[in-house]
């Protein structure tokens, strides 16, 4: 036996690569300061959230115990400048979103609803006085927000058919109607409610303080199969009176609502990319450790083929979202660009997590192995913030010049 062979035997088998969903090293495109923030978020999600999230997910419960430590991350209002917000680039906001979803899409959604939809509505459509009043406590997570647009009978048709109405009476607005699927609403402090003004038929936004406003009722939605940690509610507004000072002064039509949706819609692209990262890494680790026929299943050709296809989806979505964030930072992001990314990334996410569930076999339907949770949560991301088909129609109108909406 040769000396080289003896040395190799003594050294033992070569260690397998650590699962890494950033195959093209895109994180290196962040500044050192941005990478530090992303690393801090990853560490938090892995050490604080991962150990408890499967139990909370199985129990349909939110981990309120984590809120004090979550606040310490200092990421409230990420991407917004001033008003006590964390600031930073949209690229950083995207990477943080992706990192959260890499561990759990529900915590990512909680953050996105509060910091993206609720705070974003005030930042983009509020007056200077409203920004000064509401954004600082929301950035500190002292006040948690939600976003009420979807209704029991109105989803994709929100732009032209909201049933929730607002009627002005002097310096007060009287709001009646219902909202459904509103994340954070069963327990949060502030709701951004969008309603149709009976006088001019335009959509307008209102800031409502949930816990001390008569006529404002929230019922928690039960029996979900996806994003089970997020607490969704059905809101009923019965003659809710809101002062004019709480009407979003820049939210006077659905075009103003759409400015918020454009930003958060592509955030869902980042989140669905993060889910794919988490599913790929968990699946790869499983295949490295799971043995059949005397060797790890990661050594089988068919398994490697699927893993490579999973990684290709992850990487394609990362590259698309990175370019979209660059466009946003340059002030060039359009509705149809955001729509294309949301549709593509969420569709690829369904494909990626399904492959992961397949490779885990029976263990793929257990929350304990994480991939089953990603598999279920991907379904919600595919539908919310605008369905796949609606996103494609937005893109179709942009590229053909013809609107195909009913």
One Martini backbone bead per residue (centre of mass of N, CA, C, O) as a GRO file, in nm:
protein
  406
    1UNK     BB    1   0.097   0.036   0.022
    2UNK     BB    2   0.075   0.352  -0.006
    3UNK     BB    3   0.136   0.643   0.153
    4UNK     BB    4  -0.106   0.807   0.044
    5UNK     BB    5  -0.325   0.603   0.125
    6UNK     BB    6  -0.263   0.602   0.427
    7UNK     BB    7  -0.317   0.904   0.469
    8UNK     BB    8  -0.615   0.907   0.374
    9UNK     BB    9  -0.718   0.703   0.586
   10UNK     BB   10  -0.632   0.866   0.836
   11UNK     BB   11  -0.804   1.125   0.763
   12UNK     BB   12  -1.049   1.044   0.622
   13UNK     BB   13  -1.325   1.166   0.525
   14UNK     BB   14  -1.451   1.406   0.346
   15UNK     BB   15  -1.608   1.678   0.404
   16UNK     BB   16  -1.902   1.812   0.370
   17UNK     BB   17  -2.075   2.052   0.258
   18UNK     BB   18  -2.216   2.333   0.351
   19UNK     BB   19  -2.508   2.459   0.337
   20UNK     BB   20  -2.568   2.695   0.049
   21UNK     BB   21  -2.792   2.939  -0.098
   22UNK     BB   22  -2.527   3.125  -0.198
   23UNK     BB   23  -2.378   3.042  -0.486
   24UNK     BB   24  -2.303   3.359  -0.598
   25UNK     BB   25  -2.226   3.557  -0.365
   26UNK     BB   26  -2.431   3.810  -0.320
   27UNK     BB   27  -2.358   3.926  -0.036
   28UNK     BB   28  -2.097   4.080  -0.149
   29UNK     BB   29  -2.279   4.334  -0.254
   30UNK     BB   30  -2.259   4.428   0.016
   31UNK     BB   31  -2.186   4.601   0.265
   32UNK     BB   32  -2.038   4.562   0.559
   33UNK     BB   33  -2.276   4.682   0.719
   34UNK     BB   34  -2.497   4.508   0.587
   35UNK     BB   35  -2.377   4.231   0.660
   36UNK     BB   36  -2.407   4.267   0.964
   37UNK     BB   37  -2.715   4.277   0.968
   38UNK     BB   38  -2.769   4.007   0.831
   39UNK     BB   39  -2.616   3.839   1.041
   40UNK     BB   40  -2.790   3.918   1.283
   41UNK     BB   41  -3.053   3.803   1.172
   42UNK     BB   42  -2.960   3.513   1.131
   43UNK     BB   43  -2.885   3.456   1.423
   44UNK     BB   44  -3.159   3.507   1.541
   45UNK     BB   45  -3.324   3.299   1.378
   46UNK     BB   46  -3.147   3.048   1.468
   47UNK     BB   47  -3.152   3.097   1.799
   48UNK     BB   48  -3.465   3.196   1.854
   49UNK     BB   49  -3.669   3.078   1.637
   50UNK     BB   50  -3.608   2.781   1.553
   51UNK     BB   51  -3.655   2.633   1.838
   52UNK     BB   52  -3.992   2.732   1.835
   53UNK     BB   53  -4.159   2.745   1.560
   54UNK     BB   54  -4.293   2.463   1.522
   55UNK     BB   55  -4.483   2.483   1.761
   56UNK     BB   56  -4.632   2.742   1.684
   57UNK     BB   57  -4.726   2.642   1.410
   58UNK     BB   58  -4.891   2.396   1.519
   59UNK     BB   59  -5.063   2.603   1.725
   60UNK     BB   60  -5.142   2.880   1.599
   61UNK     BB   61  -4.904   3.072   1.717
   62UNK     BB   62  -4.756   3.349   1.874
   63UNK     BB   63  -4.423   3.467   1.974
   64UNK     BB   64  -4.427   3.696   2.214
   65UNK     BB   65  -4.152   3.632   2.360
   66UNK     BB   66  -3.980   3.769   2.108
   67UNK     BB   67  -4.029   4.077   2.092
   68UNK     BB   68  -3.805   4.206   2.267
   69UNK     BB   69  -3.567   4.091   2.088
   70UNK     BB   70  -3.665   4.192   1.811
   71UNK     BB   71  -3.639   4.497   1.871
   72UNK     BB   72  -3.316   4.486   1.903
   73UNK     BB   73  -3.246   4.485   1.593
   74UNK     BB   74  -3.333   4.767   1.453
   75UNK     BB   75  -3.562   4.726   1.181
   76UNK     BB   76  -3.754   4.948   1.193
   77UNK     BB   77  -3.800   5.094   0.893
   78UNK     BB   78  -3.669   4.962   0.667
   79UNK     BB   79  -3.589   5.198   0.403
   80UNK     BB   80  -3.642   5.448   0.590
   81UNK     BB   81  -3.611   5.790   0.628
   82UNK     BB   82  -3.645   5.875   0.926
   83UNK     BB   83  -3.852   5.872   1.206
   84UNK     BB   84  -3.672   5.637   1.348
   85UNK     BB   85  -3.567   5.477   1.124
   86UNK     BB   86  -3.338   5.249   0.987
   87UNK     BB   87  -3.311   5.247   0.695
   88UNK     BB   88  -3.164   5.209   0.400
   89UNK     BB   89  -3.171   4.992   0.159
   90UNK     BB   90  -3.355   4.786  -0.046
   91UNK     BB   91  -3.149   4.564  -0.046
   92UNK     BB   92  -3.141   4.523   0.256
   93UNK     BB   93  -3.439   4.468   0.297
   94UNK     BB   94  -3.436   4.212   0.122
   95UNK     BB   95  -3.224   4.043   0.278
   96UNK     BB   96  -3.376   4.038   0.544
   97UNK     BB   97  -3.627   3.901   0.438
   98UNK     BB   98  -3.483   3.645   0.338
   99UNK     BB   99  -3.364   3.559   0.613
  100UNK     BB  100  -3.627   3.516   0.758
  101UNK     BB  101  -3.755   3.308   0.555
  102UNK     BB  102  -3.531   3.091   0.583
  103UNK     BB  103  -3.673   3.016   0.863
  104UNK     BB  104  -3.953   3.213   0.857
  105UNK     BB  105  -4.244   3.336   0.706
  106UNK     BB  106  -4.411   3.450   0.942
  107UNK     BB  107  -4.209   3.653   1.061
  108UNK     BB  108  -4.178   3.799   0.794
  109UNK     BB  109  -4.477   3.885   0.772
  110UNK     BB  110  -4.501   4.046   1.025
  111UNK     BB  111  -4.286   4.250   0.936
  112UNK     BB  112  -4.412   4.332   0.659
  113UNK     BB  113  -4.680   4.443   0.764
  114UNK     BB  114  -4.564   4.654   0.953
  115UNK     BB  115  -4.310   4.786   0.793
  116UNK     BB  116  -4.441   4.788   0.507
  117UNK     BB  117  -4.754   4.844   0.504
  118UNK     BB  118  -4.809   5.031   0.744
  119UNK     BB  119  -4.561   5.222   0.737
  120UNK     BB  120  -4.571   5.270   0.428
  121UNK     BB  121  -4.839   5.424   0.420
  122UNK     BB  122  -4.738   5.663   0.591
  123UNK     BB  123  -4.480   5.735   0.434
  124UNK     BB  124  -4.627   5.771   0.143
  125UNK     BB  125  -4.942   5.895   0.241
  126UNK     BB  126  -4.859   6.078   0.455
  127UNK     BB  127  -4.811   6.326   0.647
  128UNK     BB  128  -4.586   6.486   0.831
  129UNK     BB  129  -4.746   6.460   1.095
  130UNK     BB  130  -4.798   6.154   1.073
  131UNK     BB  131  -4.506   6.063   1.070
  132UNK     BB  132  -4.423   6.189   1.342
  133UNK     BB  133  -4.634   6.031   1.516
  134UNK     BB  134  -4.614   5.709   1.412
  135UNK     BB  135  -4.326   5.600   1.326
  136UNK     BB  136  -4.148   5.589   1.581
  137UNK     BB  137  -4.316   5.373   1.747
  138UNK     BB  138  -4.307   5.162   1.515
  139UNK     BB  139  -3.994   5.135   1.495
  140UNK     BB  140  -3.999   5.035   1.814
  141UNK     BB  141  -4.254   4.844   1.860
  142UNK     BB  142  -4.488   4.994   2.031
  143UNK     BB  143  -4.642   4.989   1.751
  144UNK     BB  144  -4.861   4.778   1.585
  145UNK     BB  145  -4.937   4.685   1.246
  146UNK     BB  146  -5.186   4.699   0.982
  147UNK     BB  147  -5.361   4.588   0.664
  148UNK     BB  148  -5.680   4.698   0.515
  149UNK     BB  149  -5.816   4.560   0.208
  150UNK     BB  150  -5.926   4.297   0.215
  151UNK     BB  151  -6.227   4.110   0.150
  152UNK     BB  152  -6.467   3.874   0.152
  153UNK     BB  153  -6.555   3.984  -0.168
  154UNK     BB  154  -6.257   4.130  -0.199
  155UNK     BB  155  -5.957   4.119  -0.392
  156UNK     BB  156  -5.856   4.174  -0.697
  157UNK     BB  157  -6.098   4.417  -0.700
  158UNK     BB  158  -6.000   4.670  -0.522
  159UNK     BB  159  -5.972   4.914  -0.727
  160UNK     BB  160  -6.320   4.908  -0.797
  161UNK     BB  161  -6.480   4.734  -0.524
  162UNK     BB  162  -6.522   4.844  -0.246
  163UNK     BB  163  -6.738   4.792   0.038
  164UNK     BB  164  -6.594   4.977   0.205
  165UNK     BB  165  -6.700   5.274   0.372
  166UNK     BB  166  -6.688   5.644   0.346
  167UNK     BB  167  -6.822   5.920   0.549
  168UNK     BB  168  -6.848   6.255   0.563
  169UNK     BB  169  -6.866   6.446   0.891
  170UNK     BB  170  -6.701   6.692   0.872
  171UNK     BB  171  -6.424   6.589   1.087
  172UNK     BB  172  -6.560   6.307   1.011
  173UNK     BB  173  -6.549   5.951   0.968
  174UNK     BB  174  -6.764   5.692   0.839
  175UNK     BB  175  -6.717   5.340   0.887
  176UNK     BB  176  -6.809   5.055   0.670
  177UNK     BB  177  -6.732   4.703   0.713
  178UNK     BB  178  -6.495   4.457   0.575
  179UNK     BB  179  -6.210   4.256   0.669
  180UNK     BB  180  -5.969   4.013   0.532
  181UNK     BB  181  -5.668   3.867   0.607
  182UNK     BB  182  -5.542   4.033   0.860
  183UNK     BB  183  -5.243   4.077   0.960
  184UNK     BB  184  -5.218   4.124   1.322
  185UNK     BB  185  -5.516   4.219   1.407
  186UNK     BB  186  -5.584   4.061   1.685
  187UNK     BB  187  -5.323   4.246   1.842
  188UNK     BB  188  -5.287   4.516   1.742
  189UNK     BB  189  -5.293   4.887   1.729
  190UNK     BB  190  -5.283   4.943   1.405
  191UNK     BB  191  -5.493   5.046   1.128
  192UNK     BB  192  -5.503   5.024   0.777
  193UNK     BB  193  -5.783   5.160   0.613
  194UNK     BB  194  -5.963   5.084   0.318
  195UNK     BB  195  -6.194   5.311   0.150
  196UNK     BB  196  -6.496   5.417   0.002
  197UNK     BB  197  -6.594   5.712  -0.110
  198UNK     BB  198  -6.921   5.818  -0.147
  199UNK     BB  199  -6.869   6.093  -0.301
  200UNK     BB  200  -6.612   5.992  -0.522
  201UNK     BB  201  -6.526   5.673  -0.529
  202UNK     BB  202  -6.263   5.675  -0.364
  203UNK     BB  203  -5.974   5.564  -0.231
  204UNK     BB  204  -5.907   5.554   0.124
  205UNK     BB  205  -5.703   5.625   0.410
  206UNK     BB  206  -5.686   5.489   0.758
  207UNK     BB  207  -5.620   5.557   1.099
  208UNK     BB  208  -5.660   5.295   1.346
  209UNK     BB  209  -5.738   5.240   1.682
  210UNK     BB  210  -5.832   4.945   1.791
  211UNK     BB  211  -5.861   4.950   2.130
  212UNK     BB  212  -6.038   5.259   2.123
  213UNK     BB  213  -6.265   5.185   1.893
  214UNK     BB  214  -6.573   5.207   1.822
  215UNK     BB  215  -6.684   4.934   1.609
  216UNK     BB  216  -6.416   4.757   1.644
  217UNK     BB  217  -6.381   4.424   1.506
  218UNK     BB  218  -6.201   4.111   1.587
  219UNK     BB  219  -6.153   3.794   1.418
  220UNK     BB  220  -6.004   3.507   1.434
  221UNK     BB  221  -5.850   3.297   1.216
  222UNK     BB  222  -5.898   2.958   1.140
  223UNK     BB  223  -5.753   2.671   0.995
  224UNK     BB  224  -5.485   2.692   0.877
  225UNK     BB  225  -5.204   2.579   0.641
  226UNK     BB  226  -5.065   2.870   0.650
  227UNK     BB  227  -4.908   3.088   0.825
  228UNK     BB  228  -4.977   3.006   1.139
  229UNK     BB  229  -4.837   3.237   1.309
  230UNK     BB  230  -5.005   3.423   1.178
  231UNK     BB  231  -5.251   3.662   1.269
  232UNK     BB  232  -5.563   3.645   1.140
  233UNK     BB  233  -5.837   3.870   1.040
  234UNK     BB  234  -6.172   3.984   1.093
  235UNK     BB  235  -6.304   4.295   1.011
  236UNK     BB  236  -6.546   4.504   1.181
  237UNK     BB  237  -6.723   4.800   1.070
  238UNK     BB  238  -6.935   5.008   1.290
  239UNK     BB  239  -6.953   5.322   1.281
  240UNK     BB  240  -6.667   5.430   1.245
  241UNK     BB  241  -6.489   5.695   1.395
  242UNK     BB  242  -6.278   5.927   1.209
  243UNK     BB  243  -6.057   6.156   1.197
  244UNK     BB  244  -5.919   6.358   0.964
  245UNK     BB  245  -5.624   6.333   1.089
  246UNK     BB  246  -5.647   5.999   1.009
  247UNK     BB  247  -5.619   6.067   0.723
  248UNK     BB  248  -5.456   6.001   0.448
  249UNK     BB  249  -5.343   6.272   0.270
  250UNK     BB  250  -5.214   6.087   0.014
  251UNK     BB  251  -5.491   5.894   0.009
  252UNK     BB  252  -5.709   5.943  -0.288
  253UNK     BB  253  -5.640   5.663  -0.430
  254UNK     BB  254  -5.542   5.363  -0.565
  255UNK     BB  255  -5.267   5.470  -0.654
  256UNK     BB  256  -5.169   5.509  -0.360
  257UNK     BB  257  -5.195   5.217  -0.275
  258UNK     BB  258  -5.004   5.100  -0.502
  259UNK     BB  259  -4.739   5.211  -0.388
  260UNK     BB  260  -4.733   5.008  -0.158
  261UNK     BB  261  -4.767   4.740  -0.320
  262UNK     BB  262  -4.512   4.757  -0.486
  263UNK     BB  263  -4.318   4.719  -0.249
  264UNK     BB  264  -4.448   4.457  -0.113
  265UNK     BB  265  -4.453   4.269  -0.358
  266UNK     BB  266  -4.139   4.239  -0.378
  267UNK     BB  267  -4.108   4.127  -0.093
  268UNK     BB  268  -4.233   3.851  -0.163
  269UNK     BB  269  -4.001   3.769  -0.342
  270UNK     BB  270  -3.796   3.752  -0.113
  271UNK     BB  271  -3.950   3.550   0.065
  272UNK     BB  272  -3.968   3.318  -0.148
  273UNK     BB  273  -3.660   3.295  -0.162
  274UNK     BB  274  -3.610   3.222   0.135
  275UNK     BB  275  -3.769   2.960   0.137
  276UNK     BB  276  -3.584   2.821  -0.066
  277UNK     BB  277  -3.330   2.830   0.098
  278UNK     BB  278  -3.434   2.669   0.340
  279UNK     BB  279  -3.519   2.413   0.181
  280UNK     BB  280  -3.250   2.349   0.050
  281UNK     BB  281  -3.071   2.325   0.306
  282UNK     BB  282  -3.244   2.112   0.451
  283UNK     BB  283  -3.233   1.901   0.226
  284UNK     BB  284  -2.930   1.866   0.198
  285UNK     BB  285  -2.877   1.778   0.487
  286UNK     BB  286  -3.055   1.529   0.479
  287UNK     BB  287  -2.906   1.380   0.240
  288UNK     BB  288  -2.630   1.363   0.399
  289UNK     BB  289  -2.766   1.186   0.650
  290UNK     BB  290  -2.928   0.999   0.470
  291UNK     BB  291  -2.951   0.642   0.456
  292UNK     BB  292  -2.923   0.412   0.171
  293UNK     BB  293  -2.776   0.131   0.078
  294UNK     BB  294  -2.509   0.239   0.252
  295UNK     BB  295  -2.575   0.549   0.165
  296UNK     BB  296  -2.606   0.854   0.089
  297UNK     BB  297  -2.854   1.014  -0.093
  298UNK     BB  298  -2.660   1.240  -0.210
  299UNK     BB  299  -2.517   1.015  -0.412
  300UNK     BB  300  -2.754   1.027  -0.595
  301UNK     BB  301  -2.853   1.121  -0.900
  302UNK     BB  302  -3.153   1.206  -0.858
  303UNK     BB  303  -3.094   1.389  -0.616
  304UNK     BB  304  -2.891   1.584  -0.751
  305UNK     BB  305  -3.082   1.688  -0.967
  306UNK     BB  306  -3.282   1.824  -0.773
  307UNK     BB  307  -3.085   2.005  -0.619
  308UNK     BB  308  -2.995   2.167  -0.867
  309UNK     BB  309  -3.280   2.280  -0.932
  310UNK     BB  310  -3.322   2.425  -0.670
  311UNK     BB  311  -3.073   2.614  -0.692
  312UNK     BB  312  -3.156   2.752  -0.955
  313UNK     BB  313  -3.407   2.890  -0.845
  314UNK     BB  314  -3.278   3.050  -0.622
  315UNK     BB  315  -3.072   3.209  -0.797
  316UNK     BB  316  -3.269   3.342  -0.994
  317UNK     BB  317  -3.428   3.498  -0.775
  318UNK     BB  318  -3.196   3.657  -0.655
  319UNK     BB  319  -3.119   3.812  -0.914
  320UNK     BB  320  -3.390   3.947  -0.962
  321UNK     BB  321  -3.413   4.092  -0.682
  322UNK     BB  322  -3.159   4.257  -0.699
  323UNK     BB  323  -3.239   4.427  -0.945
  324UNK     BB  324  -3.497   4.544  -0.820
  325UNK     BB  325  -3.354   4.693  -0.587
  326UNK     BB  326  -3.189   4.877  -0.767
  327UNK     BB  327  -3.431   5.018  -0.899
  328UNK     BB  328  -3.548   5.130  -0.638
  329UNK     BB  329  -3.295   5.296  -0.548
  330UNK     BB  330  -3.328   5.462  -0.839
  331UNK     BB  331  -3.644   5.515  -0.896
  332UNK     BB  332  -3.752   5.270  -1.128
  333UNK     BB  333  -3.982   5.125  -1.015
  334UNK     BB  334  -4.245   4.917  -1.125
  335UNK     BB  335  -4.529   4.743  -1.129
  336UNK     BB  336  -4.444   4.528  -1.349
  337UNK     BB  337  -4.178   4.445  -1.218
  338UNK     BB  338  -4.296   4.348  -0.951
  339UNK     BB  339  -4.495   4.142  -1.071
  340UNK     BB  340  -4.294   3.950  -1.206
  341UNK     BB  341  -4.143   3.870  -0.945
  342UNK     BB  342  -4.376   3.761  -0.783
  343UNK     BB  343  -4.464   3.541  -0.978
  344UNK     BB  344  -4.197   3.388  -1.023
  345UNK     BB  345  -4.100   3.333  -0.724
  346UNK     BB  346  -4.356   3.186  -0.622
  347UNK     BB  347  -4.357   2.962  -0.832
  348UNK     BB  348  -4.071   2.853  -0.770
  349UNK     BB  349  -4.125   2.791  -0.476
  350UNK     BB  350  -4.322   2.560  -0.513
  351UNK     BB  351  -4.120   2.381  -0.663
  352UNK     BB  352  -3.891   2.367  -0.456
  353UNK     BB  353  -4.050   2.260  -0.204
  354UNK     BB  354  -4.153   2.005  -0.345
  355UNK     BB  355  -3.879   1.872  -0.383
  356UNK     BB  356  -3.805   1.865  -0.087
  357UNK     BB  357  -4.041   1.692   0.010
  358UNK     BB  358  -3.970   1.449  -0.169
  359UNK     BB  359  -3.680   1.386  -0.046
  360UNK     BB  360  -3.809   1.334   0.253
  361UNK     BB  361  -4.066   1.210   0.228
  362UNK     BB  362  -4.234   1.151   0.509
  363UNK     BB  363  -4.070   1.386   0.656
  364UNK     BB  364  -4.203   1.620   0.472
  365UNK     BB  365  -4.478   1.630   0.679
  366UNK     BB  366  -4.295   1.738   0.906
  367UNK     BB  367  -4.217   2.002   1.107
  368UNK     BB  368  -3.939   1.907   1.227
  369UNK     BB  369  -3.797   1.945   0.918
  370UNK     BB  370  -3.933   2.227   0.788
  371UNK     BB  371  -4.021   2.167   0.489
  372UNK     BB  372  -4.327   2.146   0.541
  373UNK     BB  373  -4.357   2.445   0.617
  374UNK     BB  374  -4.259   2.563   0.351
  375UNK     BB  375  -4.466   2.418   0.172
  376UNK     BB  376  -4.716   2.562   0.296
  377UNK     BB  377  -4.629   2.869   0.292
  378UNK     BB  378  -4.601   2.903  -0.020
  379UNK     BB  379  -4.907   2.924  -0.078
  380UNK     BB  380  -4.956   3.205   0.039
  381UNK     BB  381  -4.750   3.369  -0.131
  382UNK     BB  382  -4.882   3.302  -0.407
  383UNK     BB  383  -5.156   3.478  -0.329
  384UNK     BB  384  -5.056   3.716  -0.194
  385UNK     BB  385  -5.033   4.034  -0.322
  386UNK     BB  386  -5.137   3.889  -0.556
  387UNK     BB  387  -5.189   3.692  -0.798
  388UNK     BB  388  -5.046   3.534  -1.052
  389UNK     BB  389  -5.249   3.630  -1.271
  390UNK     BB  390  -5.250   3.934  -1.203
  391UNK     BB  391  -4.951   3.983  -1.254
  392UNK     BB  392  -4.956   3.896  -1.556
  393UNK     BB  393  -5.156   4.123  -1.642
  394UNK     BB  394  -4.973   4.356  -1.573
  395UNK     BB  395  -4.753   4.271  -1.769
  396UNK     BB  396  -4.926   4.246  -2.025
  397UNK     BB  397  -5.003   4.546  -2.044
  398UNK     BB  398  -4.708   4.657  -2.068
  399UNK     BB  399  -4.623   4.480  -2.338
  400UNK     BB  400  -4.900   4.542  -2.522
  401UNK     BB  401  -5.118   4.783  -2.436
  402UNK     BB  402  -5.335   4.575  -2.311
  403UNK     BB  403  -5.614   4.531  -2.127
  404UNK     BB  404  -5.740   4.213  -1.954
  405UNK     BB  405  -5.943   4.315  -1.769
  406UNK     BB  406  -6.274   4.300  -1.651
   0.00000   0.00000   0.00000
